[in-house]
XYZ file of C-alpha atoms in Angstrom:
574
model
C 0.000 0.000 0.000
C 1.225 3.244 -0.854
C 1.098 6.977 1.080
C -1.285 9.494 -0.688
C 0.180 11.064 -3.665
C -0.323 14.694 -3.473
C 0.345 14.560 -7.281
C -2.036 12.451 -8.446
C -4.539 14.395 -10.888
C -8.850 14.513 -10.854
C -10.249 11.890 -12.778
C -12.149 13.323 -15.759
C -15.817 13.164 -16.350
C -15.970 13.704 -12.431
C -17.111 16.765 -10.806
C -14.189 18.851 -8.833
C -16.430 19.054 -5.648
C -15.702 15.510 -4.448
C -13.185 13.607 -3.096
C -11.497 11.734 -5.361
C -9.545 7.845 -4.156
C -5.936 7.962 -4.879
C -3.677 4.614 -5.313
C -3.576 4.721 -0.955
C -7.313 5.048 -0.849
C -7.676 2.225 -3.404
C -5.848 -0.117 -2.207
C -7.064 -0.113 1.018
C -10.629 -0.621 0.238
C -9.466 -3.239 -2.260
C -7.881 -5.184 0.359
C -10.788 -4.741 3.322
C -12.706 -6.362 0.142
C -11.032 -9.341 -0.095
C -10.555 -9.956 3.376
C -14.249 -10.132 4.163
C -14.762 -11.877 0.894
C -12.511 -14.451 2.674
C -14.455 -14.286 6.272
C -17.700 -14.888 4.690
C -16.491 -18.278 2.555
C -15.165 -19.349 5.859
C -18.775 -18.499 7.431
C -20.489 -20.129 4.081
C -18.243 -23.383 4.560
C -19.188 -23.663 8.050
C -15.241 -22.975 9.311
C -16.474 -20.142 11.482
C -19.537 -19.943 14.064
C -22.000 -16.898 13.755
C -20.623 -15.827 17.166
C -17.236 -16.135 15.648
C -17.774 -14.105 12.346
C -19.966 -11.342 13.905
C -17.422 -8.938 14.858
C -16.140 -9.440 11.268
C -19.213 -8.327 9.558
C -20.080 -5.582 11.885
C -16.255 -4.142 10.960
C -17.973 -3.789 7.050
C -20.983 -2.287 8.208
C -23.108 -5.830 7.815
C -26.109 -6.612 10.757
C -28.314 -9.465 10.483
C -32.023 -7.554 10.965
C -35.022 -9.070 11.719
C -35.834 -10.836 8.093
C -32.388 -10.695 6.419
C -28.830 -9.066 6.629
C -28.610 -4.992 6.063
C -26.039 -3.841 4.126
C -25.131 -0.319 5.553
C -22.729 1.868 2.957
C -20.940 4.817 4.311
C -21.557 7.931 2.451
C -18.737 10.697 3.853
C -20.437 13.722 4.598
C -23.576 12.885 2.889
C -21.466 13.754 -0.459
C -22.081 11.357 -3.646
C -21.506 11.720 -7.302
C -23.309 10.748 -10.142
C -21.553 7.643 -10.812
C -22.037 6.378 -7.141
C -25.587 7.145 -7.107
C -26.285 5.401 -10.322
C -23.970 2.629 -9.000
C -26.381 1.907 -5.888
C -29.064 1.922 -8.047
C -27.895 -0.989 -9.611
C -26.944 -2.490 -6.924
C -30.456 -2.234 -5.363
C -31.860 -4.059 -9.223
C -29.177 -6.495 -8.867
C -28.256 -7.920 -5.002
C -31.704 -6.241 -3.380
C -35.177 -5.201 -4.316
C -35.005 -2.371 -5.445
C -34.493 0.427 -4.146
C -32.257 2.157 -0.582
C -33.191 3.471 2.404
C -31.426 7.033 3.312
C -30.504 7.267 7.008
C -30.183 10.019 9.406
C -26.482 9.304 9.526
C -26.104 10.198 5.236
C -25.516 6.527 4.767
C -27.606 4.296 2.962
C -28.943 0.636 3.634
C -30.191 -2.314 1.551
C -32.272 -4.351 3.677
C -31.872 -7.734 1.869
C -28.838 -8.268 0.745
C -27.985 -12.044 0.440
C -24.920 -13.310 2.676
C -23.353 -14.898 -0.382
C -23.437 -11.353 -2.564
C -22.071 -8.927 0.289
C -18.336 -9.913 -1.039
C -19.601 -9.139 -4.724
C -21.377 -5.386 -3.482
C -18.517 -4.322 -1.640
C -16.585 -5.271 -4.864
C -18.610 -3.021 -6.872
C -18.729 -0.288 -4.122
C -14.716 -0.020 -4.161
C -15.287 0.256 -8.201
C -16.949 3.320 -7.381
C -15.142 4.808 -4.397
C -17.228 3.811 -2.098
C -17.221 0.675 1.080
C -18.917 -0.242 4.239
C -16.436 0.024 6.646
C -16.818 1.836 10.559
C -20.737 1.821 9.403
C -20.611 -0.396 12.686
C -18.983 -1.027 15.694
C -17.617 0.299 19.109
C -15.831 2.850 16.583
C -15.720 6.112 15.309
C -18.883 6.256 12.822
C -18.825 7.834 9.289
C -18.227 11.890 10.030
C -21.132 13.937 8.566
C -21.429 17.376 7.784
C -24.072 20.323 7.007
C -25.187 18.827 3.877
C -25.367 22.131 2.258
C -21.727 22.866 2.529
C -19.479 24.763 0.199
C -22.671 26.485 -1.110
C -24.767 27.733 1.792
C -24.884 31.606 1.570
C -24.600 31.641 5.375
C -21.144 29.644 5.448
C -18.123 30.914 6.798
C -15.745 28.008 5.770
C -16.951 24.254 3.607
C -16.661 21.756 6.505
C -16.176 19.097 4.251
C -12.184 19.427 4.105
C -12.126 19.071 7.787
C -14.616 15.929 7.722
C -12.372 13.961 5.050
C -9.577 15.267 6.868
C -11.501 12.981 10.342
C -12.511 10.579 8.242
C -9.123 9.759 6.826
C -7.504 9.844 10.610
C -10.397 7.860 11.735
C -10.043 5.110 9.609
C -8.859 2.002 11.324
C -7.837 3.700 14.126
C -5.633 1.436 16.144
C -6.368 2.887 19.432
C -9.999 3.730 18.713
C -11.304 0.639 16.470
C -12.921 -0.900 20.037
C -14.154 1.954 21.885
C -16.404 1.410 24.681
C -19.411 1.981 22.966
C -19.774 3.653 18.486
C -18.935 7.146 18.642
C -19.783 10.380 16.239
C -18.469 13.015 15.136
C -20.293 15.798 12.732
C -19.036 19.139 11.276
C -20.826 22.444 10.269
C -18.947 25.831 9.376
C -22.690 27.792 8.772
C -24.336 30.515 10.939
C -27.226 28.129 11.273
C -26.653 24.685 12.363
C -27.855 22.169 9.919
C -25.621 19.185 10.869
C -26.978 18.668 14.448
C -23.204 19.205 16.202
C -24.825 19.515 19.939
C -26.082 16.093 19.400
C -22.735 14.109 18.859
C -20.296 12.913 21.111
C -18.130 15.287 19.275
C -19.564 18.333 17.508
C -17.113 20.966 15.719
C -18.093 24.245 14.348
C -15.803 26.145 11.713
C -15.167 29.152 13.248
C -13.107 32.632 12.733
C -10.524 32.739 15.466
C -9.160 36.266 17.975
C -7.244 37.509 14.457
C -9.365 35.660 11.765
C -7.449 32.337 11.260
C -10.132 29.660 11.149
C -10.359 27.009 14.157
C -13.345 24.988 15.909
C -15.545 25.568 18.085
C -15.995 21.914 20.345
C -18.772 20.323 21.907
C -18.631 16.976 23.862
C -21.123 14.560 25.417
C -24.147 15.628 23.155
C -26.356 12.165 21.995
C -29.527 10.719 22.038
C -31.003 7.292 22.696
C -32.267 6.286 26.265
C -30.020 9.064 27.961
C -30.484 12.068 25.711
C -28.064 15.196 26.387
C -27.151 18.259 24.615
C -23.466 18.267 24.102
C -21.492 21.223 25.858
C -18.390 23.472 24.834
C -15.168 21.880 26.096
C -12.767 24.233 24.095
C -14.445 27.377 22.803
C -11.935 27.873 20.014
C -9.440 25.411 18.926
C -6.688 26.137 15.850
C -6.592 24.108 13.510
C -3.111 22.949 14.079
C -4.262 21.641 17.440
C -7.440 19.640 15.660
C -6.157 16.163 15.263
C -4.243 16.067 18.910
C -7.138 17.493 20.354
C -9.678 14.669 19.392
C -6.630 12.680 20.063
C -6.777 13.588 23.612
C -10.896 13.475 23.929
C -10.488 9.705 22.455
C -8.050 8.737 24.742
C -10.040 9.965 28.268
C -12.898 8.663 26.928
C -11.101 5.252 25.941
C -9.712 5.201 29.380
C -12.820 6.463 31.452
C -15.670 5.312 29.413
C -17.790 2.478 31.037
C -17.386 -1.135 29.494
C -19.568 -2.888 32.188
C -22.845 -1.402 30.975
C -23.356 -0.875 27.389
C -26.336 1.621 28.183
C -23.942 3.873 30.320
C -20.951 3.741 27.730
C -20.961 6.475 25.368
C -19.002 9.563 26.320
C -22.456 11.656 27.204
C -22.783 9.221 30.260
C -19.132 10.415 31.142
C -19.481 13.760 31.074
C -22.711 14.159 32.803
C -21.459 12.008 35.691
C -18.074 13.603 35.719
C -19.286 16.698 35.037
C -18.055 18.830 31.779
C -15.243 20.933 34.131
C -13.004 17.478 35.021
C -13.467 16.139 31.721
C -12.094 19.515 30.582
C -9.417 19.151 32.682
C -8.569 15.636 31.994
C -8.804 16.495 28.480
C -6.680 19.227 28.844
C -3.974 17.343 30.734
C -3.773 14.679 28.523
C -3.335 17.180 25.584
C -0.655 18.873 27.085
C 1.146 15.835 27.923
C 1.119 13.975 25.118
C 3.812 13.562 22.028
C 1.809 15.462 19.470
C 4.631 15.137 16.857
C 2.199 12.549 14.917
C -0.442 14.455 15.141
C 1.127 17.881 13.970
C -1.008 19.577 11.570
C -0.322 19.170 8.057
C -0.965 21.777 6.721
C -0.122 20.980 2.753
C -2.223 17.718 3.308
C -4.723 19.457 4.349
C -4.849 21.903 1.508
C -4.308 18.743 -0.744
C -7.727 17.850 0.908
C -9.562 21.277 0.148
C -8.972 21.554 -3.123
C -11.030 18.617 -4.091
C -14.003 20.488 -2.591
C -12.781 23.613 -4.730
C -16.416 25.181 -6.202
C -16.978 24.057 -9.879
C -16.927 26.262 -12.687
C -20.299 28.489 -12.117
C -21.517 30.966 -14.641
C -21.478 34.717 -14.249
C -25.569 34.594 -13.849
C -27.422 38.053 -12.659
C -29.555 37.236 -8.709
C -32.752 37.272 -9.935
C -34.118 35.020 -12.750
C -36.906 36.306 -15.093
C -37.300 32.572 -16.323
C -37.922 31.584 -12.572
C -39.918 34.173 -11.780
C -42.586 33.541 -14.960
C -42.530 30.248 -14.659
C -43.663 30.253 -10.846
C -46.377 32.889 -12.293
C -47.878 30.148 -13.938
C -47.592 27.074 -12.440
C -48.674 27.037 -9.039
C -47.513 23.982 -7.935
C -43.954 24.680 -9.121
C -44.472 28.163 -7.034
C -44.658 26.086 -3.843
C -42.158 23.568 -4.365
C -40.113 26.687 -4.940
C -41.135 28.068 -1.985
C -40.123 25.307 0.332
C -37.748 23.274 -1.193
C -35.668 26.007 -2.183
C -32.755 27.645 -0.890
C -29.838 30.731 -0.862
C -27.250 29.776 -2.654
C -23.742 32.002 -1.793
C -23.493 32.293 -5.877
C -25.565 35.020 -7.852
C -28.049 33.126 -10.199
C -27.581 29.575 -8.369
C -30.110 27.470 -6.127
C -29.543 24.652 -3.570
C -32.591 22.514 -4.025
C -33.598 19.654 -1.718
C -35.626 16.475 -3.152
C -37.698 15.346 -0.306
C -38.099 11.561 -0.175
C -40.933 12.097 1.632
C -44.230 11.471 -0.675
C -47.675 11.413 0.496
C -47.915 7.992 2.430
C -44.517 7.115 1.522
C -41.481 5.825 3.425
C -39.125 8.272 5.004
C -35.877 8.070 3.161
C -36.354 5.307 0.649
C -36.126 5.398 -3.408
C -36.374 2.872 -6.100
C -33.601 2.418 -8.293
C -35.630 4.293 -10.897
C -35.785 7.341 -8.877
C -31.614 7.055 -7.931
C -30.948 7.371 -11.581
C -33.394 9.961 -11.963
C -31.387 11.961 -9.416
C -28.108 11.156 -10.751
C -29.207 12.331 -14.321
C -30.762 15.788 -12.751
C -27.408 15.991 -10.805
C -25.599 15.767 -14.279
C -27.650 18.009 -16.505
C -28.205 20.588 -14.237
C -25.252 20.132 -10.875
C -21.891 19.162 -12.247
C -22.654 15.690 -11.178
C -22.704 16.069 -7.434
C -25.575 14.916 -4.659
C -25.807 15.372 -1.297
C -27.682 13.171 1.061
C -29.180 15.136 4.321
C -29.466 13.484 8.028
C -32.648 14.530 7.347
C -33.301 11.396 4.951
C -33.503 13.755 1.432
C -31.058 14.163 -1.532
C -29.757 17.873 -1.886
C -28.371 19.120 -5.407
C -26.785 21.710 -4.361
C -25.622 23.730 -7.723
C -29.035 24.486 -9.943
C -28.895 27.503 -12.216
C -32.142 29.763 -11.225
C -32.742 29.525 -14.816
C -33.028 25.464 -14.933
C -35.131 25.064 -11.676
C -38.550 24.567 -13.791
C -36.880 22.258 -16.230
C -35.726 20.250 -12.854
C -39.209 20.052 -10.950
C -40.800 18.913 -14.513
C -38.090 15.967 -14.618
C -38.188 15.201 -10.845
C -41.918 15.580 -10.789
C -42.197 12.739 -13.511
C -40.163 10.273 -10.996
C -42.471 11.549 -8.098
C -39.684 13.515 -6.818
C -41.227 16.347 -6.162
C -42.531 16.270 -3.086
C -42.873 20.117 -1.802
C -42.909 19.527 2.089
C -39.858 20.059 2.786
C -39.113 21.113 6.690
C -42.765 20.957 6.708
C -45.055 19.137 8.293
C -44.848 15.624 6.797
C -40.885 15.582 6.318
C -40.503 13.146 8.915
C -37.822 11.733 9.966
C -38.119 7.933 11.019
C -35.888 4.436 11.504
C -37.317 1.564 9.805
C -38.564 0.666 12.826
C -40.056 -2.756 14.009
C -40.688 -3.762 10.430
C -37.192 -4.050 9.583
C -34.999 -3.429 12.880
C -33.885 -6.962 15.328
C -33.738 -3.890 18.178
C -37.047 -2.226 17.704
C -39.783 -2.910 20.122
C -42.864 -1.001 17.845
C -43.222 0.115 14.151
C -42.311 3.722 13.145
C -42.835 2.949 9.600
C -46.752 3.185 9.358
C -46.510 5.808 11.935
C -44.939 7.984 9.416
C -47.660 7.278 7.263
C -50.532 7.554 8.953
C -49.164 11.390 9.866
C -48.174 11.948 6.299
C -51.586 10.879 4.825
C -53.441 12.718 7.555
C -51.151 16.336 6.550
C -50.947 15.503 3.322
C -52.722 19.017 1.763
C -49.694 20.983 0.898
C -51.173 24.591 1.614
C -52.139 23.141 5.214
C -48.798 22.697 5.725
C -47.335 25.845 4.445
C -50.016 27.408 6.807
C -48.591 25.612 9.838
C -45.126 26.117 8.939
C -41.674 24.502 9.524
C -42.481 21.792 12.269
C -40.334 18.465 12.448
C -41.741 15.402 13.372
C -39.033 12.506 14.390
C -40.394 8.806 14.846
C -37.978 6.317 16.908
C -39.054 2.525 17.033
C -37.207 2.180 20.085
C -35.458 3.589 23.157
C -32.425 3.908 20.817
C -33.675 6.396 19.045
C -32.450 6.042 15.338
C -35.839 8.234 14.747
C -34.007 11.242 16.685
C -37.518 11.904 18.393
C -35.870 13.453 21.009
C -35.251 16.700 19.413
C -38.377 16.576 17.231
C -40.818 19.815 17.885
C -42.839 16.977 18.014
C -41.040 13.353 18.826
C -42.846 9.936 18.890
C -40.922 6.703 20.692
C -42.738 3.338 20.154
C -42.225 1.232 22.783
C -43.901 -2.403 23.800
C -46.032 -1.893 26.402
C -48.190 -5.633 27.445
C -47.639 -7.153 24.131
C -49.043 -3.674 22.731
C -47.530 -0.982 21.096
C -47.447 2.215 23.013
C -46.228 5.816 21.644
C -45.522 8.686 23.979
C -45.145 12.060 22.465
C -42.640 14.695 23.307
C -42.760 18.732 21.935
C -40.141 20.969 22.120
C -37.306 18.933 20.813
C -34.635 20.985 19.034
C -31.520 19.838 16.974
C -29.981 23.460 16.271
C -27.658 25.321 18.024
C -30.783 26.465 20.193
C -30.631 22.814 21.338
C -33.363 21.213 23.924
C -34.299 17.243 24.317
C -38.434 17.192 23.889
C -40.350 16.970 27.087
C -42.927 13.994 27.602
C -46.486 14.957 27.162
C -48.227 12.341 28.904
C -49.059 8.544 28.919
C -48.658 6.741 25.519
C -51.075 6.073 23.073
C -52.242 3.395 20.615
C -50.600 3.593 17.308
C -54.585 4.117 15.525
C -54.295 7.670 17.904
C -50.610 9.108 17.019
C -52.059 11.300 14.342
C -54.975 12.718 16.244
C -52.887 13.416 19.081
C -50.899 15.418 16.580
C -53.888 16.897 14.973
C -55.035 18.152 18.609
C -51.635 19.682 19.030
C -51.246 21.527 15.708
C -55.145 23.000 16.064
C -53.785 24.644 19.614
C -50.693 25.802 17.959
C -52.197 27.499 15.292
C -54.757 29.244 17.800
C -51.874 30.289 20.106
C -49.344 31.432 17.692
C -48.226 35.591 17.456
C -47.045 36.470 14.051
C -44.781 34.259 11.856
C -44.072 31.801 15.089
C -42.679 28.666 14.297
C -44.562 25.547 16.755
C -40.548 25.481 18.361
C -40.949 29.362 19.362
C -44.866 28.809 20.324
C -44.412 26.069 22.958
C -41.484 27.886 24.840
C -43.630 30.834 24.668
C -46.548 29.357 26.304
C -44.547 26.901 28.098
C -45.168 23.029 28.260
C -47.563 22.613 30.896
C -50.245 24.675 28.787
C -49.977 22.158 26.048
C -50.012 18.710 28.357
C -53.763 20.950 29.474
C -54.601 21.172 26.386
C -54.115 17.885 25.545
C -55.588 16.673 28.854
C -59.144 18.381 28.255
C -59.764 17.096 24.954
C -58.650 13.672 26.559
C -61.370 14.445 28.601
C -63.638 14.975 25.445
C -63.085 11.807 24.265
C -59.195 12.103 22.413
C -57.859 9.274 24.632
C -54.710 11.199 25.371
């Protein structure tokens, strides 16, 4: 295996926003291949127990689920090409059934993969720059990132150099590949926090340091499932020279502190809440100070190696404001409000970030056909220098449409019923698969989703209520992120029944909060009336432009749970 070659040209026919594998990269993927291709003949053959080859198959990001194995792939920062995209797709026609499932993590899962084929996907994955590998495991977990990065008019610095720059330390860590419990990192460099960082064991934030250098802001602790906490500042700027030792250090007092005897009480948020955030400082500190940081030292040409794959691609010298846009949302209404809300500012004059919701009416959160990936790789092409993002919020982002193009784009995504306009609405819900996939769920989440999204599903009710997430967990573990919902739902098993308790004022932003319970669970036939009940008192109580987040800290939570516990009274059930 050889070092990265700082040399080594871009690839044509590939966009210059992307990463791009060099003979070190290649290699090593190659040879994690055929390794595992080896561990699963020996499983076929009967040469290794299940027991045995299960730490071997979590390593490439393989679980065996409730029906069949689940292939998860790791997706860097959310950030795909064209090529990869259309490379899933066939992957889904030819090992699965069909189609992916998008995760709140940017990665993507096939759900029935057959043991015998995972050798042959990972094969073609590696064709395509891609693998499986830290997906799983008491490791660190694929880094993501704001998926609008490098083209969000609020940005301050693209994230994205700094997440490859984690990702590539990260990888088969030594010291780190058994951790006392998975661990994750994510990365924004925006005003406005779209990558969740106060909900990660580590979360960084680009930021301009005393004389304008960049550094990081860092948070520790933050997580969800059964012990949710909102991570806290442990260094309030760190240079970038410092960036690598620094996580160095956090690894190492959490590898040395962290609990091993109780897997519920092992990731770093249980540390620093029982520690408290001022020793783990210190100890952090300490350990940073003492340490030989001469393999860590920045590097800084590396690192510029790294940043000018994510160099912006060739835009046009457009004018801001686009007569074509503007006419066509004149006449076609329905283009108007998919404009409206799955739209955004793009930092470039005459540009648009647009966001594909994979959220239709009654649909699955986060999954698409095969038909519907190549859809989205062609749009990417003709109208985004090839490039795809994938959101934690289960959509696809393309982040560099020409004001010009966007009716020529809804016309082609609308065709592949793509064109969803809910986005940060109402019915863009965020949910696991749930019970109907999941060996660790204990209720579905799936027809949850549904229900909700059939029961919301006229579009100008939702603009009318606003932005208003809705996160459905199938389990205490909380792949659903229902904790910081505005409105969360947790299934749980309650006497052989399914049982949902609803939380408000959950919030993933840098305004972070962990929803508060509203009462005793309900049946799952109930979970969108409840909502419906909610949503009615929202809209009575709300001043101006108030979004539901701003409402209930207004009014508080106890009016709401009164609410709510009158028109039990009337007959809701609540």
């Amino acid at each position: 295996m050889t070092a990265h070659d700082p040399q080594q040209a871009a690839r044509p026919n590939t966009p210059t926003t992307t990463y791009l594998y060099d003979n070190y990269d290649t290699a090593f993927v190659r040879e994690r291949v055929a390794e595992f291709r080896e561990q699963v003949r020996r499983r076929l053959e009967g040469a290794t127990t299940e027991e045995e080859f299960r730490p071997f198959r979590l390593m490439n990001g393989l679980y065996l689920q409730l029906h069949a194995y689940m292939l998860r792939v790791a997706i860097p920062y959310g950030t795909l090409t064209a090529r990869q995209m259309r490379s899933l797709a066939d992957i889904a026609d030819k090992w699965d059934k069909g189609y992916g499932h998008f995760t709140t993590r940017q990665n993507l899962q096939f759900n029935w993969p057959k043991l015998v084929d995972v050798p042959d996907i990972l094969e073609a994955l590696a064709e395509v720059e891609m693998h499986a590998i830290q997906t799983s495991g008491n490791c660190i977990r694929n880094v993501t990132a704001d998926h609008f990065s490098g083209v969000a008019a609020d940005e301050y610095e693209d994230p994205r150099p700094t997440a490859e720059f984690l990702r590539q330390w990260s990888s088969l860590h030594s010291e780190f590949s058994f951790l006392p419990r998975k661990f994750k990192i994510a990365v924004s460099g925006a005003a406005q926090d779209r990558a969740a960082v106060k909900v990660h064991d580590i979360g960084l934030r680009v930021v301009a340091g005393p004389g304008g250098e960049p550094g990081y802001e860092v948070y520790v602790g933050g997580g969800l499932g059964r012990s949710p906490f909102v991570g806290k500042v442990v260094r309030e700027f760190l240079p970038r020279e410092d960036l690598l030792a620094y996580l160095e250090a956090i690894l190492r007092v959490y590898n040395r502190f962290g609990r091993r005897d109780n897997k519920y009480k092992a990731r770093i948020k249980i540390l620093v809440h029982e520690t408290g955030l001022d020793q783990i400082r210190a100890e952090v500190e300490a350990e940073f100070a003492a340490m030989d940081r001469t393999p860590f030292a920045h590097d800084a040409e590396e690192f510029a190696r790294i940043a000018a794959f994510f160099a912006p691609p060739p835009y046009e010298t457009l004018p801001a404001q686009s007569e074509a846009l503007q006419s066509a949302k004149r006449e076609n209404p329905a283009f108007a409000a998919f404009a409206e809300v799955n739209v955004s500012a793009h930092k470039i004059d005459g540009y648009a970030i647009v966001t594909v919701s994979l959220k239709p009416t009654g649909g699955i959160p986060g999954d698409a056909t095969s038909a519907q990936m190549r859809v989205l790789a062609d749009a990417s092409e003709k109208f985004g220098f090839g490039e795809l993002r994938v959101s934690h919020e289960q959509n696809i982002v393309l982040p560099h449409v020409k004001k010009d193009d966007l009716f020529a784009l809804w016309r082609m995504l609308d065709a592949a019923g793509l064109a969803t306009a809910n986005v940060g609405l109402l019915t863009d819900i965020i949910s696991c698969p749930g019970l109907d996939y999941c060996s660790l769920a204990t209720a579905r989440s799936i027809p949850i989703a549904q229900a909700i999204s059939r029961r919301f599903k006229d579009e100008e009710r939702q603009r009318e209520i606003g932005r208003l997430g809705i996160k459905i967990s199938g389990c205490i573990n909380a792949c659903g992120h229902h904790h910081v919902g505005a409105i969360g739902v947790l299934g749980l098993e309650k006497k052989g029944q399914e049982s949902y308790q609803i939380t408000l004022g959950g919030d993933p932003s840098l305004s972070a909060s962990v929803g508060e319970l509203l009462g005793p669970g309900v049946g799952a036939d109930q979970v969108a009336d409840v909502i419906e009940h909610i949503v009615d008192f929202y809209l009575s109580e709300r001043q101006g432009e108030e979004r539901f987040i701003d409402t209930w800290r207004r009014l508080g939570h106890a009016r709401f749970k009164d609410v709510l516990r009158r028109e039990g009274e009337n007959g809701a059930d609540i």
